[in-house]
XYZ file of C-alpha atoms in Angstrom:
339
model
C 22.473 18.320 7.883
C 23.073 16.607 4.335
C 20.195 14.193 3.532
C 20.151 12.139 -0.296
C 16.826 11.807 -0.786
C 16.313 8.836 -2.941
C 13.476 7.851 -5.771
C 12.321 11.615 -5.489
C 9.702 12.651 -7.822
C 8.639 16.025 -8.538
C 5.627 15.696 -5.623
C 8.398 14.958 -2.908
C 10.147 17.726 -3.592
C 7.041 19.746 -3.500
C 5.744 18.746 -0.087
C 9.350 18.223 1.513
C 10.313 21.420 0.160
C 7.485 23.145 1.792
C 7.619 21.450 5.404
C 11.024 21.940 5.056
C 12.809 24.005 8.016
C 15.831 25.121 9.770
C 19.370 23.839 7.891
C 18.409 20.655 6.549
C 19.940 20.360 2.902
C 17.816 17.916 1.150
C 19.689 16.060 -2.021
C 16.689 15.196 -3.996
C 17.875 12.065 -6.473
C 15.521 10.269 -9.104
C 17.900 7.125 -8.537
C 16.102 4.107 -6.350
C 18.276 2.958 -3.503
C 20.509 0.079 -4.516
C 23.772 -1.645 -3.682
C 24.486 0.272 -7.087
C 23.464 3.674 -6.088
C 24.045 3.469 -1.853
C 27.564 5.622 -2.960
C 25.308 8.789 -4.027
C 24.975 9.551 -0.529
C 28.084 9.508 0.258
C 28.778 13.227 1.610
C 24.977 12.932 3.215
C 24.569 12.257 7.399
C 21.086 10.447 6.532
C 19.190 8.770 3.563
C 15.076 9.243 2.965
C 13.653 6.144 1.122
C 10.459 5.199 0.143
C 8.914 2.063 0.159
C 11.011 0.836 -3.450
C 14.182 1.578 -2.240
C 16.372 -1.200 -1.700
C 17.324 -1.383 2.171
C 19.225 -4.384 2.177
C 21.962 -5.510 4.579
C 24.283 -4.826 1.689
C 23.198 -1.822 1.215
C 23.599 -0.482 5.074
C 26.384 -1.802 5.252
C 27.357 0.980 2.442
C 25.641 3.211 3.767
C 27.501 3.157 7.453
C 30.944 2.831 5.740
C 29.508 6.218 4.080
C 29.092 7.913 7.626
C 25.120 7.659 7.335
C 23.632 6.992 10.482
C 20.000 7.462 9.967
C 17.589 6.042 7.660
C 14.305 7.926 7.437
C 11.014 6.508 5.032
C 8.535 8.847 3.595
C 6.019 5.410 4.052
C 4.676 4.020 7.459
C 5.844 -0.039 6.170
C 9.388 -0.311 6.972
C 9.628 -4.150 5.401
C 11.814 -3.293 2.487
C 14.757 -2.752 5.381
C 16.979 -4.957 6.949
C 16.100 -3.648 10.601
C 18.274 -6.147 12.767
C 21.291 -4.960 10.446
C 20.786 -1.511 10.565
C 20.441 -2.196 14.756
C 23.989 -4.122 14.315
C 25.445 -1.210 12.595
C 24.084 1.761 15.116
C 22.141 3.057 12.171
C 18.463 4.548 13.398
C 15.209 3.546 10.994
C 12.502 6.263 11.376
C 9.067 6.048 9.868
C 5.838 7.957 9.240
C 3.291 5.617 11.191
C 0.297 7.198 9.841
C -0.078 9.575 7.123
C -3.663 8.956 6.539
C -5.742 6.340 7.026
C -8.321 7.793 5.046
C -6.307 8.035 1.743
C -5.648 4.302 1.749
C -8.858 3.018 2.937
C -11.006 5.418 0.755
C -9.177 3.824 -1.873
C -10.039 0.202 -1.201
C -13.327 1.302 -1.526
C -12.733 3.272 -5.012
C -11.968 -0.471 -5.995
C -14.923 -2.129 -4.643
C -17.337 0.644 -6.174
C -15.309 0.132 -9.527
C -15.127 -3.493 -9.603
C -18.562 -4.101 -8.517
C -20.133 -1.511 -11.084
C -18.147 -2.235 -13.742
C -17.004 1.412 -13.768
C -13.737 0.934 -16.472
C -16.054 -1.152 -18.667
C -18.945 1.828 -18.342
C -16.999 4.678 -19.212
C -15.250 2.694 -22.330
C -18.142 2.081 -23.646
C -20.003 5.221 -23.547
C -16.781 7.096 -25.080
C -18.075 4.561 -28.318
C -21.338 5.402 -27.690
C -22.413 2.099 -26.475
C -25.256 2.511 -23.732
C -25.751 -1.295 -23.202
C -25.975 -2.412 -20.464
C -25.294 -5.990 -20.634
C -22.161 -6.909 -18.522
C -22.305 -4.480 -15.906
C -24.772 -5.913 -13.565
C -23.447 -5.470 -10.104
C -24.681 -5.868 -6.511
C -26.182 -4.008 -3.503
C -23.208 -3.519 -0.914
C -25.681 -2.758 1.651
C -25.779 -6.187 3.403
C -23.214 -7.810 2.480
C -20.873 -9.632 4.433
C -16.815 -7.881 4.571
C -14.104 -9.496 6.269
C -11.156 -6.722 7.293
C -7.644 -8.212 7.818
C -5.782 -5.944 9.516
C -7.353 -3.412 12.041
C -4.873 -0.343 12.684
C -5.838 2.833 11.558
C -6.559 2.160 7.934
C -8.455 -1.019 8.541
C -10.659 0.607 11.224
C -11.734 3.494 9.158
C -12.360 1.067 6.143
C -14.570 -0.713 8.451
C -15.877 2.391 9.431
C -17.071 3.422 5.762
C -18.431 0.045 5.133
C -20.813 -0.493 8.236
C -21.571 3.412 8.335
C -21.865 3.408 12.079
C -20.434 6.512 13.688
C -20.676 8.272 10.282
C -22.208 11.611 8.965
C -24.101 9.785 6.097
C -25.505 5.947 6.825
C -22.084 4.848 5.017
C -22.557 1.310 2.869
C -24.650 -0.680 5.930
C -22.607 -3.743 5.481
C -21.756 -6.710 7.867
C -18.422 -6.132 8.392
C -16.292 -9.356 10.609
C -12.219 -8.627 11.287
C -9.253 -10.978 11.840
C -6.580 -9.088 13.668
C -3.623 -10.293 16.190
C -4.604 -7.694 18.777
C -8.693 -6.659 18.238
C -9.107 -2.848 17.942
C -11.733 -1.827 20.443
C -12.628 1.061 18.346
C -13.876 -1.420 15.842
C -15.553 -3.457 18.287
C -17.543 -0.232 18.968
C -18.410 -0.125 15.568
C -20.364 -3.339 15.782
C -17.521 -5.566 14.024
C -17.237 -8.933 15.452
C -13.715 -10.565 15.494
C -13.585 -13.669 13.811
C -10.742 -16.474 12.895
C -9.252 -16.127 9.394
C -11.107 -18.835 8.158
C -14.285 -17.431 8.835
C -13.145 -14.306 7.329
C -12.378 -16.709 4.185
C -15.753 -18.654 4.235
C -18.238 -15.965 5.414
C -17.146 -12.685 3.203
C -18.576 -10.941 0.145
C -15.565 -8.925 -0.125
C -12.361 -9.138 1.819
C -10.256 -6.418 2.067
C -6.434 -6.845 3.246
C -5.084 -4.014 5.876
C -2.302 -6.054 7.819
C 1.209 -5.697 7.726
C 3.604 -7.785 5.124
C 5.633 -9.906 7.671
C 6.918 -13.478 7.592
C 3.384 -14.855 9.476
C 1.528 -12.650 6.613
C 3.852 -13.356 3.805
C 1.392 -15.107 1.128
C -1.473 -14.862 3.121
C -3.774 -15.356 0.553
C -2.732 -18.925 -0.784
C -3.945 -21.430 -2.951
C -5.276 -22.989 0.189
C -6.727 -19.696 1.245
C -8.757 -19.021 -1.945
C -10.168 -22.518 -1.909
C -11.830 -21.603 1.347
C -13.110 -18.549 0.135
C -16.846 -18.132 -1.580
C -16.689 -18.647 -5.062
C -17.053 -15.260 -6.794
C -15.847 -13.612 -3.508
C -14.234 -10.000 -4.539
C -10.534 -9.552 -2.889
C -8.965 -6.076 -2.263
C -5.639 -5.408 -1.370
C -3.876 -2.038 -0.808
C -1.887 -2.832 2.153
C 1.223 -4.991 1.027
C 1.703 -7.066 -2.294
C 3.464 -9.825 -0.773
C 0.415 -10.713 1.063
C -0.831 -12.325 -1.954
C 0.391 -15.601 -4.020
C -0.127 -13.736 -7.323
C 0.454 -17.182 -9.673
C -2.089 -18.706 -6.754
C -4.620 -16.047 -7.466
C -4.257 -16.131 -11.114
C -5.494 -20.051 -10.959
C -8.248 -18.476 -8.834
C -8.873 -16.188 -11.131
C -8.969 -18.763 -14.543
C -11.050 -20.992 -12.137
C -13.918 -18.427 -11.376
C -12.969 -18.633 -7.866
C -11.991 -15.222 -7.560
C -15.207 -12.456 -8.645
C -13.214 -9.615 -8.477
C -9.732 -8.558 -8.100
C -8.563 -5.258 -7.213
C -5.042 -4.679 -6.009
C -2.911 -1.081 -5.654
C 0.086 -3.178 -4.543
C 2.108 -5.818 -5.957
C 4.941 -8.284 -4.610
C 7.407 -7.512 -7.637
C 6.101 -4.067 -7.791
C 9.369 -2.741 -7.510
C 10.291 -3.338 -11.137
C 7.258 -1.810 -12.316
C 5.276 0.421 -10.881
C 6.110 4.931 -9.860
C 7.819 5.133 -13.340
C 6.404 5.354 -16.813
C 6.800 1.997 -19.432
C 4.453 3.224 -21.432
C 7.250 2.928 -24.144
C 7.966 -0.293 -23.497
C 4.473 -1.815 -24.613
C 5.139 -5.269 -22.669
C 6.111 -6.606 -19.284
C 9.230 -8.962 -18.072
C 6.924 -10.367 -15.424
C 4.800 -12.978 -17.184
C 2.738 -12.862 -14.181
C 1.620 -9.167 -13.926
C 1.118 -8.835 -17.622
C -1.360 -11.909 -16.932
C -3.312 -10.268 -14.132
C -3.811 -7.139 -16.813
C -5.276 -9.454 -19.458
C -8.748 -9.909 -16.954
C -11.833 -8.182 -17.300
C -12.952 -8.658 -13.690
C -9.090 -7.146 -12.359
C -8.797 -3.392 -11.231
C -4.806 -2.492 -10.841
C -3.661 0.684 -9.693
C -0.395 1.564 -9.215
C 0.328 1.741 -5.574
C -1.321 4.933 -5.457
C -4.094 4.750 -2.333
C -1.651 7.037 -0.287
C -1.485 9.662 -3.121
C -3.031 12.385 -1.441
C -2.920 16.467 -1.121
C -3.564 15.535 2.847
C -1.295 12.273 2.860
C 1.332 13.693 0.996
C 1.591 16.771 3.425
C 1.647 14.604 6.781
C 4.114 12.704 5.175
C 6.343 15.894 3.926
C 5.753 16.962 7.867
C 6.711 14.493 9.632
C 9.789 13.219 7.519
C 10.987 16.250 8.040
C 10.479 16.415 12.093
C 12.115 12.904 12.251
C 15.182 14.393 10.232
C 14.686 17.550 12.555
C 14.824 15.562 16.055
C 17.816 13.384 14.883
C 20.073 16.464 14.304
C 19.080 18.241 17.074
C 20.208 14.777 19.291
C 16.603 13.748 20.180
C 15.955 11.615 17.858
C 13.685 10.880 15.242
C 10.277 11.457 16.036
C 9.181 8.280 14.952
C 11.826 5.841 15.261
C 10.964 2.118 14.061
C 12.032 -0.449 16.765
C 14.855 -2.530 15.564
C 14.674 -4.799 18.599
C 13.643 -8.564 18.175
């Protein structure tokens, strides 16, 4: 079986590569997946996408003129694609549900340590041989109130690092309340108490954002939002970047409503980030080249699942789902494209 592999870099082909097996010819192709580009994979019986890639209804509809029947992403979010069309056209979505949790939520924590300890700042300044210490006065975690929206698998072990309970080492010994549709009881056994989303808004230190971008979550963190929120309160978000209002949280930011920012995702990442503009020196998007200009704003570049471990889960089970499909099973991880 043909498969185009879109917006490959040099790490997909590595790990793909290498969990690659039986005859599965993989078409690796630097181009993103647009109505521009969905004519590359022509020739192909399936298309693997990451979370960039431009899924559209347009686009499927390409794509099944095209013969392609399967969609596969080397990501466990699946919002970038149009799933009711793809269900309309008989075209099957398959996902990897969970890579590693760790990867992502040991991330958000990278953030909170580097925000709260003024890490960038610190290492800057000692390259000038500067050993001040004025501006880098941070806080004790340990005790501190975090509210966790969003408790699947990455939110849970999050929560797990920041309460410590059930770890090896005492972990950070924080209070640690969760907003979630469906409460996880495996958090619950870690001593996390479910709470409504405004108390996750008026009672955290930190919040940290695990949940899914859908149309209920879609700007979740609002102008109305932040103004519940304790002023200096330090937000963390490497789930989705449409879950945040980004001009909303700029005000916040200019306001001294916001502490601390630190975000791995972005709503227009798309246009930005897995490439390298460090030619370009500036920015289109007035609002992202705002966000840099603050001291108190950590910004990675979508990068929390950018793991040895991650990245071979990922390269596994893409392939199995490709694997299952061409043997007539299936994917092994299909998405549901029911309502």
């Amino acid at each position: 079986m043909r498969v185009a592999v879109f917006s490959s870099k040099d790490y997909d082909r590595r790990f793909l590569s290498s969990a690659r097996t039986g005859d599965l010819e993989l078409n690796f192709l630097e181009h993103r997946l647009t109505e521009q580009t969905a004519g590359l994979a022509q020739g192909h019986a399936a298309v693997c996408v990451f979370v960039e890639d431009e899924v559209s209804a347009g686009v499927l509809t390409r794509l099944a003129a095209d013969g392609i029947r399967l969609v596969v992403l080397r990501s466990a979010g699946h919002d970038n694609v149009h799933l009711a069309c793809a269900r309309s056209l008989g075209i099957v979505v398959a996902h990897v549900p969970a890579y590693s949790p760790y990867a992502v939520a040991e991330h958000a924590v990278a953030l909170i340590l580097a925000l709260n300890r003024h890490v960038c700042r610190a290492y800057n300044r000692v390259r000038e041989y500067n050993f001040a210490l004025t501006g880098l006065l941070g806080f004790d975690l340990h005790g501190r109130t975090v509210g966790v929206v969003g408790t699947g698998a990455i939110g849970t072990v999050f929560a797990r690092i920041m309460t410590g309970f059930g770890c090896r080492m005492t972990g950070f010994g924080c209070r640690v309340i969760a907003h979630d549709v469906r409460p996880n009881p495996e958090c619950e056994r870690l001593g996390v108490s479910y709470v409504k989303l405004d108390q996750i808004f008026a009672d955290s230190d930190i919040i940290s954002l695990h949940c899914p971008l859908t149309p209920a979550t879609h700007h979740l963190v609002d102008a109305d939002a932040l103004a519940r929120m304790k002023r200096g309160v330090m937000l963390v978000n490497t789930s989705r970047g449409g879950l945040l209002n980004t001009a909303a949280v700029i005000s916040a930011l200019k306001k001294g409503l916001i502490g601390y920012l630190g975000i791995d995702v972005y709503e227009e990442e798309n246009a930005i980030f897995f490439e390298d503009r460090s030619e370009r020196g500036a920015f289109d998007d007035d609002l992202f080249a705002r966000l840099l200009t603050f001291p108190n704003v950590l910004v990675t570049g979508h990068q929390g699942f950018f793991t040895t471990d991650a990245l071979t889960r990922i390269g596994e089970v893409t392939i199995a789902n490709l694997l299952g499909f061409e043997r007539g099973d299936g994917p092994q991880f299909p998405v549901a494209t029911s309502d």
